[in-house]
PDB file of C-alpha atoms and ligand atoms in Angstrom:
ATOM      1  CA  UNK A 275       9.671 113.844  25.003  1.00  0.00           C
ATOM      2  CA  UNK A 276       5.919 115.011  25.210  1.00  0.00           C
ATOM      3  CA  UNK A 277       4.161 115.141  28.592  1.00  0.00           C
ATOM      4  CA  UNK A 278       0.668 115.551  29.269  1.00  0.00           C
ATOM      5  CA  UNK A 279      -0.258 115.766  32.518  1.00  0.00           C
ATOM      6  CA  UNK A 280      -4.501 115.580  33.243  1.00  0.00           C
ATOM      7  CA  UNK A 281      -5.624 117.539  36.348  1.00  0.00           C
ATOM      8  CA  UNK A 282      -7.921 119.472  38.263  1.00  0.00           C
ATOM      9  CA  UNK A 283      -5.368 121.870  39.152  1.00  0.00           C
ATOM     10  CA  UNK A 284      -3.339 122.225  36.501  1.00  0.00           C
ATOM     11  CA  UNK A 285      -2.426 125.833  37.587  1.00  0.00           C
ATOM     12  CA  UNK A 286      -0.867 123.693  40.585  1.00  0.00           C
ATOM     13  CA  UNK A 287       1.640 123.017  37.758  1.00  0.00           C
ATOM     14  CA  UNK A 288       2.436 125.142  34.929  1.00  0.00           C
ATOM     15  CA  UNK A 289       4.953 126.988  37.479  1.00  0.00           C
ATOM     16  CA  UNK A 290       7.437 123.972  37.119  1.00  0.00           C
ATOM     17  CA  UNK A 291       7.083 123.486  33.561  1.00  0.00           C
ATOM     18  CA  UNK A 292       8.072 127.069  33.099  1.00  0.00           C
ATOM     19  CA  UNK A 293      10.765 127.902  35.490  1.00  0.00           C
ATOM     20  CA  UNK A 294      14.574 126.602  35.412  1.00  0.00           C
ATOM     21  CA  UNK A 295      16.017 123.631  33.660  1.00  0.00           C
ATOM     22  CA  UNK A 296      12.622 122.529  32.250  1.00  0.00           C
ATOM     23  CA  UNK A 297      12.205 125.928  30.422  1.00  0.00           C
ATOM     24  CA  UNK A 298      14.855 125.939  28.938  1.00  0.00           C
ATOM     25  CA  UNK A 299      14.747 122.087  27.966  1.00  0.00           C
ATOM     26  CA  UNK A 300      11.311 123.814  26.315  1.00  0.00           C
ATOM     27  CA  UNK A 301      12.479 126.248  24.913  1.00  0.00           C
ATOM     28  CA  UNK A 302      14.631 124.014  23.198  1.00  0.00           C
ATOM     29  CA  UNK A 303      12.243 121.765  22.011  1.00  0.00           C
ATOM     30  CA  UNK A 304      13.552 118.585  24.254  1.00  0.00           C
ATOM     31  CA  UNK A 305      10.539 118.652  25.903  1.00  0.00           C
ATOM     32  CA  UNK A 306       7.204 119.605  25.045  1.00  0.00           C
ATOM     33  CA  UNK A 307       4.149 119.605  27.825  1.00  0.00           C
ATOM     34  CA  UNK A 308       0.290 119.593  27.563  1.00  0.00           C
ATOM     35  CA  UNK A 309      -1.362 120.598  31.034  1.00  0.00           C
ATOM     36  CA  UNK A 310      -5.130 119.595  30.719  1.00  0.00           C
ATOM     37  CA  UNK A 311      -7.721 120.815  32.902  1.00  0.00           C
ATOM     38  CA  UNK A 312      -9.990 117.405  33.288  1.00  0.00           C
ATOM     39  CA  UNK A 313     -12.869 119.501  34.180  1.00  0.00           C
ATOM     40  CA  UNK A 314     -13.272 120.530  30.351  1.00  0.00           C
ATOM     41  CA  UNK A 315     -14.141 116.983  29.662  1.00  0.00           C
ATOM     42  CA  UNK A 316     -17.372 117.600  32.394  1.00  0.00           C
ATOM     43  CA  UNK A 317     -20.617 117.357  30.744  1.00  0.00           C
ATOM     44  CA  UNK A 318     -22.785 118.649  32.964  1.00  0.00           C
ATOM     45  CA  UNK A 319     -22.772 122.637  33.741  1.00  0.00           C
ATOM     46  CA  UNK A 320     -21.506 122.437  37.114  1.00  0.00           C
ATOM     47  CA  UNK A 321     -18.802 120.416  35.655  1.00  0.00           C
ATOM     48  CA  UNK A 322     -18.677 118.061  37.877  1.00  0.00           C
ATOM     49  CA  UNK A 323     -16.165 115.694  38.386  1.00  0.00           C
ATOM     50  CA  UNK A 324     -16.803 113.821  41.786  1.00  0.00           C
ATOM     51  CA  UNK A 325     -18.971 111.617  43.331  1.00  0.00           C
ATOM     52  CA  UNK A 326     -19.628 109.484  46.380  1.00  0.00           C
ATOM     53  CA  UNK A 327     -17.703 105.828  46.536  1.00  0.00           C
ATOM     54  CA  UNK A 328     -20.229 103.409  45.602  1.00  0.00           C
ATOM     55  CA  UNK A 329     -20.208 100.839  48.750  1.00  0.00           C
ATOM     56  CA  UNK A 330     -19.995 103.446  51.386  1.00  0.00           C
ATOM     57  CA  UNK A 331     -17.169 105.035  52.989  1.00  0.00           C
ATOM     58  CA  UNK A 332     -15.766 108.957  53.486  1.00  0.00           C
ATOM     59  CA  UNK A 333     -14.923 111.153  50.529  1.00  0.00           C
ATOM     60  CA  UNK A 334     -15.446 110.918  47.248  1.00  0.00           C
ATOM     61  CA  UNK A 335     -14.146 110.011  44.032  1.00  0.00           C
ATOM     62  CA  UNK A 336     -13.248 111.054  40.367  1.00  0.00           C
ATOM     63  CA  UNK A 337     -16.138 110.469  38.021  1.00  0.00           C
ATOM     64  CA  UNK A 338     -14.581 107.849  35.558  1.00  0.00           C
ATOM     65  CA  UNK A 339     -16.608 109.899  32.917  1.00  0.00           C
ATOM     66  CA  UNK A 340     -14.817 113.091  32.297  1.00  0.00           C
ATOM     67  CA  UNK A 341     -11.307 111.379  33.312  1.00  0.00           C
ATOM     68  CA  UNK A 342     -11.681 109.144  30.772  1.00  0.00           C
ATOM     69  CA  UNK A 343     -12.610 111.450  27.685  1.00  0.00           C
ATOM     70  CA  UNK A 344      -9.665 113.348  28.860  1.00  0.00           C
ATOM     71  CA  UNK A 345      -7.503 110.044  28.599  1.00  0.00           C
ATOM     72  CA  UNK A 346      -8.826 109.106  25.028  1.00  0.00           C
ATOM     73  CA  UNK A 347      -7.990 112.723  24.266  1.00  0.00           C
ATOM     74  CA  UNK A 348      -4.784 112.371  25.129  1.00  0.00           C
ATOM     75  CA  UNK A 349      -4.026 109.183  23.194  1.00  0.00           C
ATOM     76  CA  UNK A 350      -4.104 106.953  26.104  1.00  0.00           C
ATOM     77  CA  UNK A 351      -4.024 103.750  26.585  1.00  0.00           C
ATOM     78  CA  UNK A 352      -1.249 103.777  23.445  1.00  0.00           C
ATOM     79  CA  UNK A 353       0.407 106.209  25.055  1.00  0.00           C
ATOM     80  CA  UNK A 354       2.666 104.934  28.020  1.00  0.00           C
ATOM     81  CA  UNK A 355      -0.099 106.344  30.954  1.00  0.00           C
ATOM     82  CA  UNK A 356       0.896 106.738  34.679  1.00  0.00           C
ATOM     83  CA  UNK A 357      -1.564 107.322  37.405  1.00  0.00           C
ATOM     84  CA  UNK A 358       0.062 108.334  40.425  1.00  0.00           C
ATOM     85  CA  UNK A 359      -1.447 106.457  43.535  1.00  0.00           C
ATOM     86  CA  UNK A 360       0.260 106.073  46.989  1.00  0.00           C
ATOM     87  CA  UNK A 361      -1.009 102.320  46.136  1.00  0.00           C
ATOM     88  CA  UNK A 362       1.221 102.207  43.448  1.00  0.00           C
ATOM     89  CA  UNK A 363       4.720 100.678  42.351  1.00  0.00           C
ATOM     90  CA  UNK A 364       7.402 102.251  44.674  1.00  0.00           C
ATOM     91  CA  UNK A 365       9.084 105.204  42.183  1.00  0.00           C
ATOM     92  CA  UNK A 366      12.691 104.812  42.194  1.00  0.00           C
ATOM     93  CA  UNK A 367      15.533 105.654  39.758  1.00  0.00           C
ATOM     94  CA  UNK A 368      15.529 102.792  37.415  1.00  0.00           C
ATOM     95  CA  UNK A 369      11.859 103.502  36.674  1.00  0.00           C
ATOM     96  CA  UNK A 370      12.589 106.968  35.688  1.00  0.00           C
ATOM     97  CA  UNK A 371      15.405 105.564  33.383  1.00  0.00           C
ATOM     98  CA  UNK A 372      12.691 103.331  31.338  1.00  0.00           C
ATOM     99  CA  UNK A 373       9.918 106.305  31.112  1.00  0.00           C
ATOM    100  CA  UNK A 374      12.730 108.363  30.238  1.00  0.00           C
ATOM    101  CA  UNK A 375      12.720 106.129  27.180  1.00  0.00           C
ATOM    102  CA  UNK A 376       9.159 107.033  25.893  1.00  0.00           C
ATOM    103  CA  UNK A 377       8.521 109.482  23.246  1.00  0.00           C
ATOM    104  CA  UNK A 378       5.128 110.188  24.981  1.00  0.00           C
ATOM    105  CA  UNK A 379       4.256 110.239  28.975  1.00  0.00           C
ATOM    106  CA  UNK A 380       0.752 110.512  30.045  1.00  0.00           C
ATOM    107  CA  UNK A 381       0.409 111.034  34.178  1.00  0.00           C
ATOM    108  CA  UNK A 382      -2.743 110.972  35.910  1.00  0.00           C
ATOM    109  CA  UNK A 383      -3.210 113.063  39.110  1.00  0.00           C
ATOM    110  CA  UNK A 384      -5.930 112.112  41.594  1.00  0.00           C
ATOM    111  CA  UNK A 385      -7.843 113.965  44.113  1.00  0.00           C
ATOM    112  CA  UNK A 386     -10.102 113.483  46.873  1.00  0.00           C
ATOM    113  CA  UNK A 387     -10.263 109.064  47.462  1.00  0.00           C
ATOM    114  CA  UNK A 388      -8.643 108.866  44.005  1.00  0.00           C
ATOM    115  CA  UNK A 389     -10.146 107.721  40.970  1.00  0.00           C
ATOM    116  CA  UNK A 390     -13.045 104.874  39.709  1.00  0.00           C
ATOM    117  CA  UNK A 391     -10.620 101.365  39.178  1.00  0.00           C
ATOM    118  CA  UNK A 392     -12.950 101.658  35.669  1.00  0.00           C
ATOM    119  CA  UNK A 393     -10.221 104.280  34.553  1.00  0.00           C
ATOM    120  CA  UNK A 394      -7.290 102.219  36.098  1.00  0.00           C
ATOM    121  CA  UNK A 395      -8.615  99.113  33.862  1.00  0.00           C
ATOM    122  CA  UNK A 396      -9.318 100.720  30.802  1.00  0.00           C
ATOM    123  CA  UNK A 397      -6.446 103.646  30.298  1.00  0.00           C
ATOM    124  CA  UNK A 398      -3.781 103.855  33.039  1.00  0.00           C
ATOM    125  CA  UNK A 399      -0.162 101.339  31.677  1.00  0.00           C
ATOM    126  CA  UNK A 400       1.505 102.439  35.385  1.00  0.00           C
ATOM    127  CA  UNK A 401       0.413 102.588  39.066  1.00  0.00           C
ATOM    128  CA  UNK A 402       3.320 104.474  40.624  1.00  0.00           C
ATOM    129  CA  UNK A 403       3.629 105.743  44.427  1.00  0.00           C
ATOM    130  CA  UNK A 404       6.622 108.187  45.063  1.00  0.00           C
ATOM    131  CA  UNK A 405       6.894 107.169  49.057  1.00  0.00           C
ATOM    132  CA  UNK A 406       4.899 105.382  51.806  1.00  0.00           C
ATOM    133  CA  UNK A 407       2.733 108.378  52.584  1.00  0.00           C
ATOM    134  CA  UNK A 408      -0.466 110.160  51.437  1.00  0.00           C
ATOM    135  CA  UNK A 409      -0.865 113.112  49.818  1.00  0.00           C
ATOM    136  CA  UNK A 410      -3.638 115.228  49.095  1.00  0.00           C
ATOM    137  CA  UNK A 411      -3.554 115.240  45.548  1.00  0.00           C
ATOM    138  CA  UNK A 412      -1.323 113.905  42.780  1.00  0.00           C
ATOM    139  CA  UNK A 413       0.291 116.957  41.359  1.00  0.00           C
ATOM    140  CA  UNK A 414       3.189 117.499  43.656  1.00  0.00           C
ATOM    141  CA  UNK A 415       3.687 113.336  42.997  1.00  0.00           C
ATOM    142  CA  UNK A 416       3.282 114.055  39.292  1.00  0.00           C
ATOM    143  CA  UNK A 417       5.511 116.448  39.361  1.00  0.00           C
ATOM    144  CA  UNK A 418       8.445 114.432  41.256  1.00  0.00           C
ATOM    145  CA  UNK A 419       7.918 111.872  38.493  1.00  0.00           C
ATOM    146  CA  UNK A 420       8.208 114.695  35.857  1.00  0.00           C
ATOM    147  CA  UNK A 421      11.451 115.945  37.388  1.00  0.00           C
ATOM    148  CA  UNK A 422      13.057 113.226  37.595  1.00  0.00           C
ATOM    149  CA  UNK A 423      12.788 111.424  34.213  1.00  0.00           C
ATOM    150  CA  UNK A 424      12.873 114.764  31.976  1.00  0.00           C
ATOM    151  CA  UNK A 425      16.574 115.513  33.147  1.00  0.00           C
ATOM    152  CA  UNK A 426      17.386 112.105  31.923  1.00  0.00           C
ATOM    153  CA  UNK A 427      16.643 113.075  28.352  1.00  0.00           C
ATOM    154  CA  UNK A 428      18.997 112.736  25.842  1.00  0.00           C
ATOM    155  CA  UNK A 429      20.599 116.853  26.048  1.00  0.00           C
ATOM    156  CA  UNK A 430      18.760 118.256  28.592  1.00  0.00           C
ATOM    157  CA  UNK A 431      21.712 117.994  31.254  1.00  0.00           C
ATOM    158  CA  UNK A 432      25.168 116.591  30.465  1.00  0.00           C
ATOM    159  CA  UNK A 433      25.632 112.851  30.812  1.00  0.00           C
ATOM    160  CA  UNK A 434      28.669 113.649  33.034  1.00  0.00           C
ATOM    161  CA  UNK A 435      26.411 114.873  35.590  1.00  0.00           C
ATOM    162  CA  UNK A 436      23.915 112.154  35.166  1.00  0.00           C
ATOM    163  CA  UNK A 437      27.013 109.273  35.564  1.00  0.00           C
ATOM    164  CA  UNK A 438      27.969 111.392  38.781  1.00  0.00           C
ATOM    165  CA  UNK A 439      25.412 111.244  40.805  1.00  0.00           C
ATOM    166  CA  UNK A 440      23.437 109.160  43.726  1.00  0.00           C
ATOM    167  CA  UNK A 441      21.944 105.867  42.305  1.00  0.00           C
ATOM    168  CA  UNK A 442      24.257 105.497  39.238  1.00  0.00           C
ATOM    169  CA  UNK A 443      27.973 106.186  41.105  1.00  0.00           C
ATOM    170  CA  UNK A 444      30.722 103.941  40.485  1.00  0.00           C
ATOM    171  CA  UNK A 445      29.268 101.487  39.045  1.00  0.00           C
ATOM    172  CA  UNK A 446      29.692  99.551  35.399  1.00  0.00           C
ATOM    173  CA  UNK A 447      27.221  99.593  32.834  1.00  0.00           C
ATOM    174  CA  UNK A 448      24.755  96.322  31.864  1.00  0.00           C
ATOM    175  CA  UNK A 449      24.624  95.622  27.814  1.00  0.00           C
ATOM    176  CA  UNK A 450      21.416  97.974  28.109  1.00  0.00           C
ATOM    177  CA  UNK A 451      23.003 100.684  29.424  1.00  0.00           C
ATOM    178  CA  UNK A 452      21.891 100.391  33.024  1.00  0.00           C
ATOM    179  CA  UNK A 453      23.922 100.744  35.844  1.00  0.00           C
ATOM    180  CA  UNK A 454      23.591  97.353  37.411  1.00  0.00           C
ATOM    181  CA  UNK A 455      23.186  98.713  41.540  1.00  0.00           C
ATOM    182  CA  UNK A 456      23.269 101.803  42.730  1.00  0.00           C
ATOM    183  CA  UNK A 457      25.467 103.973  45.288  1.00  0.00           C
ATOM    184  CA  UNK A 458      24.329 106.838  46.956  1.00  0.00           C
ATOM    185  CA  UNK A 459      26.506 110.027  45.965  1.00  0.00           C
ATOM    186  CA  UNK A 460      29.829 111.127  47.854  1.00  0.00           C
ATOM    187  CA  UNK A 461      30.472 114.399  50.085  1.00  0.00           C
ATOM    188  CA  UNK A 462      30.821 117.299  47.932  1.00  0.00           C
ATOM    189  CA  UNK A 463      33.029 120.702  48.922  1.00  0.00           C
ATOM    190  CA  UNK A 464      33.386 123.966  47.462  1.00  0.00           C
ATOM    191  CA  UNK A 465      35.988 127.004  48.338  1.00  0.00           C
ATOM    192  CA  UNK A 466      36.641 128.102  50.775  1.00  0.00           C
ATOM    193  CA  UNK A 467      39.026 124.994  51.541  1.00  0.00           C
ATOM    194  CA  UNK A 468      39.014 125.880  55.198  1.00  0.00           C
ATOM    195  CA  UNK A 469      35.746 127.176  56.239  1.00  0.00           C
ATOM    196  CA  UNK A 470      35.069 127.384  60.054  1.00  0.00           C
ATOM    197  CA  UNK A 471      37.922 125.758  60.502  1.00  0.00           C
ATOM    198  CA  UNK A 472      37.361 122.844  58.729  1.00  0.00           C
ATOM    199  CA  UNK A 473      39.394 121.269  55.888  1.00  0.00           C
ATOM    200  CA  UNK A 474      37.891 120.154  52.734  1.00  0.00           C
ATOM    201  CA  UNK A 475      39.663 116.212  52.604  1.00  0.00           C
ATOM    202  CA  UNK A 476      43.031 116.536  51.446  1.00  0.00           C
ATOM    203  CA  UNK A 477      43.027 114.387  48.760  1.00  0.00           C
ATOM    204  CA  UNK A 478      40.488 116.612  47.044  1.00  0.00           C
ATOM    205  CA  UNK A 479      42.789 118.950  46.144  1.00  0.00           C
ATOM    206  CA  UNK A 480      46.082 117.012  45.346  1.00  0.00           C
ATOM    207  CA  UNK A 481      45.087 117.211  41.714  1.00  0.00           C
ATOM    208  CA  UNK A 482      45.778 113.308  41.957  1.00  0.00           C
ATOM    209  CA  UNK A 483      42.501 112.031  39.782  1.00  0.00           C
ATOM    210  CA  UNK A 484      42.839 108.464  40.880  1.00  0.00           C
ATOM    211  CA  UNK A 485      43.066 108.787  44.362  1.00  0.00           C
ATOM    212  CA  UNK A 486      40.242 111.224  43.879  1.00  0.00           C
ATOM    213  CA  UNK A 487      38.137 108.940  42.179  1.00  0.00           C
ATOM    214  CA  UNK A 488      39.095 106.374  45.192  1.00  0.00           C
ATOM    215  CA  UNK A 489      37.819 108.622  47.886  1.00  0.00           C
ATOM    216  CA  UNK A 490      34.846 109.310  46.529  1.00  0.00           C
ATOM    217  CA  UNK A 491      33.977 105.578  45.450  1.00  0.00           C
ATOM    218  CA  UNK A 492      34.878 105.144  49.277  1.00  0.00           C
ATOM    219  CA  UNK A 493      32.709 107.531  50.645  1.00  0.00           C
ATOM    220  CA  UNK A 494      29.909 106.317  48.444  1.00  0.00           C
ATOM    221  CA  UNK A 495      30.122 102.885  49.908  1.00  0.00           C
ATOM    222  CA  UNK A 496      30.765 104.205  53.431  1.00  0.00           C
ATOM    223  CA  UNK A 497      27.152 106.661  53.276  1.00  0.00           C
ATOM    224  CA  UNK A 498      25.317 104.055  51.264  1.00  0.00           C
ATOM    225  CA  UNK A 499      25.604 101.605  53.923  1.00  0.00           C
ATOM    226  CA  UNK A 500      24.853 103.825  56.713  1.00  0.00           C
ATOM    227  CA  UNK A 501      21.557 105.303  55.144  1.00  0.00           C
ATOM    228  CA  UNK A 502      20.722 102.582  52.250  1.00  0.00           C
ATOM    229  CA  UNK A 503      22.501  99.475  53.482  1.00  0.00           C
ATOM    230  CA  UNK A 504      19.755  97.477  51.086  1.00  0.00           C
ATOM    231  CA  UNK A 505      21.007  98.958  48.210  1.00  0.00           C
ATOM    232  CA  UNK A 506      24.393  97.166  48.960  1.00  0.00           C
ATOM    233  CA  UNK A 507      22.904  93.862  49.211  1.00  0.00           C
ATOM    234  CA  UNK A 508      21.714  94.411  45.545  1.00  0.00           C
ATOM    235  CA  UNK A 509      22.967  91.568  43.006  1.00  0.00           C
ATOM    236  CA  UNK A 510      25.516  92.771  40.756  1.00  0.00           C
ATOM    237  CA  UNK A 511      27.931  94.950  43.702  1.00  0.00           C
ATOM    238  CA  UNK A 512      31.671  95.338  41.732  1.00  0.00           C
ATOM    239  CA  UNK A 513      34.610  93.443  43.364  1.00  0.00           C
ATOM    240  CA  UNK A 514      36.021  96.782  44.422  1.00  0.00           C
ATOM    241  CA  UNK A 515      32.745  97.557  45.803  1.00  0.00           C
ATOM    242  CA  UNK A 516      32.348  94.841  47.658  1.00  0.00           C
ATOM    243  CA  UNK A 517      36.210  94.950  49.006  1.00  0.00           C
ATOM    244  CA  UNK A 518      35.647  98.611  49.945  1.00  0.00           C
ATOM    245  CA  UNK A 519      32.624  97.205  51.948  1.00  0.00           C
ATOM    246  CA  UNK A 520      34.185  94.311  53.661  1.00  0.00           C
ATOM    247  CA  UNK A 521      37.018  97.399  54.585  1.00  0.00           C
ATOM    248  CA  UNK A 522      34.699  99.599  55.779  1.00  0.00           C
ATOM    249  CA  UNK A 523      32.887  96.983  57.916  1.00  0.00           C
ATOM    250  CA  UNK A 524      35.865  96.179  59.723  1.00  0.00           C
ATOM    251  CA  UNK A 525      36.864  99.616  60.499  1.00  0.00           C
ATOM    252  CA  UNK A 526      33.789 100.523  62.162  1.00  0.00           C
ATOM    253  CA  UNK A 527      32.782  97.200  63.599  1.00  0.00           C
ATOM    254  CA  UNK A 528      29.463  97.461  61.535  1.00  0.00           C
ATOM    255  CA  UNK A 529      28.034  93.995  60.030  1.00  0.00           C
ATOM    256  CA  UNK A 530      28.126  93.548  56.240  1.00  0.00           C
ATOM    257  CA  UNK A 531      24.766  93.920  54.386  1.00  0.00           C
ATOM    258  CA  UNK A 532      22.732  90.124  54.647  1.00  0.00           C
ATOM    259  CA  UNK A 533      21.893  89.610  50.945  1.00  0.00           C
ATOM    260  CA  UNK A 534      19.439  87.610  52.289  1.00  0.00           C
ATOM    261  CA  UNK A 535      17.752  89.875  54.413  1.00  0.00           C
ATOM    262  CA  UNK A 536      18.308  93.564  52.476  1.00  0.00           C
ATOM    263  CA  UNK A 537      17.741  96.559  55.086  1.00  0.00           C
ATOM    264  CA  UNK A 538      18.836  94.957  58.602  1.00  0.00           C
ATOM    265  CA  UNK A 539      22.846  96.083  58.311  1.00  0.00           C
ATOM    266  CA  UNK A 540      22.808  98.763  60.903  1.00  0.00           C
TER     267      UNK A 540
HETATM  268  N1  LIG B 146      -7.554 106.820  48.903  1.00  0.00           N
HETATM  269  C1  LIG B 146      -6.194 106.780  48.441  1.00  0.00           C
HETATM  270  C2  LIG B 146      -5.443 105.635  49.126  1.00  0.00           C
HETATM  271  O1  LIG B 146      -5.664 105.417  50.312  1.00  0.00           O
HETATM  272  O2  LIG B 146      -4.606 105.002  48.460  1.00  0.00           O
HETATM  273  C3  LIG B 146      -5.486 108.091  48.711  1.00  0.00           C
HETATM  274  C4  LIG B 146      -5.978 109.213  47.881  1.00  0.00           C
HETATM  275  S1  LIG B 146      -5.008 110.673  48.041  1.00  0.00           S
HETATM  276  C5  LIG B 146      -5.803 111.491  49.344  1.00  0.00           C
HETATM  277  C6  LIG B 146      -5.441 111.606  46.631  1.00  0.00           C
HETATM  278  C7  LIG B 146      -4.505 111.484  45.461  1.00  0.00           C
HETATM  279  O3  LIG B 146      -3.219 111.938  45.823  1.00  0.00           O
HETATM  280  C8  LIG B 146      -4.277 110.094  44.922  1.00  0.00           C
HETATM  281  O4  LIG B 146      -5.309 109.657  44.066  1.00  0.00           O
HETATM  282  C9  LIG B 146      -2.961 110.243  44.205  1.00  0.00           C
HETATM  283  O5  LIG B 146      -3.122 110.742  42.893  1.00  0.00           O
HETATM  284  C10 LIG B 146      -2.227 111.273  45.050  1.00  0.00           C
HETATM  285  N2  LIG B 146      -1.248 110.675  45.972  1.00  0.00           N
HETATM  286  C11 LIG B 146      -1.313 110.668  47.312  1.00  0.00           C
HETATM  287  N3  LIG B 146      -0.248 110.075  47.849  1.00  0.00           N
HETATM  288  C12 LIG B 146       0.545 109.679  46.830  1.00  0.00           C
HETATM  289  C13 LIG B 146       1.782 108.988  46.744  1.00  0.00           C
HETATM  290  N4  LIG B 146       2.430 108.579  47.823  1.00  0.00           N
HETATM  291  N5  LIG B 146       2.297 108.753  45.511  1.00  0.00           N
HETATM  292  C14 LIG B 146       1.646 109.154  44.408  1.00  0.00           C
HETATM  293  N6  LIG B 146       0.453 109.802  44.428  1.00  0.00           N
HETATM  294  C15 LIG B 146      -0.095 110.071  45.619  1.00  0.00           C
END
């Protein structure tokens, strides 16, 4: 996968895209990166690459100008080309799935109010927010998006830890290869097996795979409801999902998710 990600502060990045799992996914040649510095595409020699919203309001915005010779440098719009934007599509694990998919990723960062809808119109294929908050820029969101979709390419971690993990666990497989709804990801333990005088779960180290497969499908259910009960009222829950549910309901006296109203179970 190639990923070019167009900045004004690139240097905000490069220490990501050459530290840890994405070096080495570099290194060997799973991923390749372009940082560009949008402020090379200035024409004037202050380099400007901000002005006042037309219209009236505080701060300003990115000159469509130089943002846009930077796109058309980059091959965009036939390049799948993602502008991150708290007014965006909410990023989530399905969407890193399909961009993992692309040979080529383009991602915008903003600054200041953003950039000129011009840009948006003409270059930009995805408006994505990673949360209901704002940031000051869009290289720490660029790089969330980065992070998670380049560990979904093909090598750069194994598959068994992709399959074993929150949003994918327990779950069967569409035709496409999508996991159908998502589960958050069980309690994990490590030695010692008694540390501060508590037990790691028994059944953890019986050595019995199937019950230890059942405990953690369990637990999956059991934290997905408390802290994403809308992700249980998702179409396409397994039987055994949905009998682990109705169990765990009735233990605790909690209500079942509506799958009518997602996100009011508690
Ligand atoms: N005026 C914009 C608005 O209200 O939607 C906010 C601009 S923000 C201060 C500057 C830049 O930070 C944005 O253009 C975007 O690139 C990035 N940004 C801020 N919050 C973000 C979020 N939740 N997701 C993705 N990008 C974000």
């Amino acid at each position: 996968m190639n990923i070019t990600v167009l900045s004004l502060f690139p240097g905000m990045l490069r220490g990501f895209f050459e530290s840890s799992i994405m070096a080495r996914a570099v290194k060997r040649g799973l991923v390749s990166y372009e940082l560009v510095d949008i402020r090379d595409y200035a024409t004037d020699r202050h380099r400007k690459c901000d002005d006042e919203v037309f219209g009236g309001g505080a701060g300003m915005l990115m000159l469509p100008g130089p943002l846009g010779a930077a796109l058309e440098a980059a091959g965009s719009p036939a390049k799948r080309t993602v502008f991150l934007t708290p007014s965006g599509r909410l990023f989530n694990q399905a969407m890193a799935r399909d961009f993992a998919a692309e040979r080529d990723l383009v991602l915008v960062c903003g600054h200041y109010e953003g950039i000129d809808q011009r840009v948006i119109d003409t270059y930009v294929t995805d408006e994505v927010s990673i949360g209901d908050y704002v940031l000051s820029s869009g290289e720490v969101a660029a790089l969330v998006l980065v992070d998670a979709v380049y560990r979904l390419v093909d090598g750069v971690i194994t598959g068994e830890s992709l399959a074993e993990e929150s949003f994918g666990l327990g779950l069967p497989e569409g035709s496409d290869g999508r996991k159908s709804a998502s589960l958050l990801e069980y309690p994990q333990y490590t030695r010692p097996a008694d540390y501060a005088s508590m037990p790691v779960p028994e059944v953890l180290t019986s050595g019995h795979h199937a019950n230890i497969a059942r405990w953690r499908l369990r637990e999956s259910v059991r934290k997905t409801l408390a802290y994403r009960p809308e992700l249980l009222a998702a179409a396409g829950l397994p039987e055994e999902v949905r009998r682990l549910l109705r169990e765990i309901v009735i233990e605790g006296g909690s209500r079942e998710p509506d799958t009518e109203d997602p996100g009011r179970a508690n």
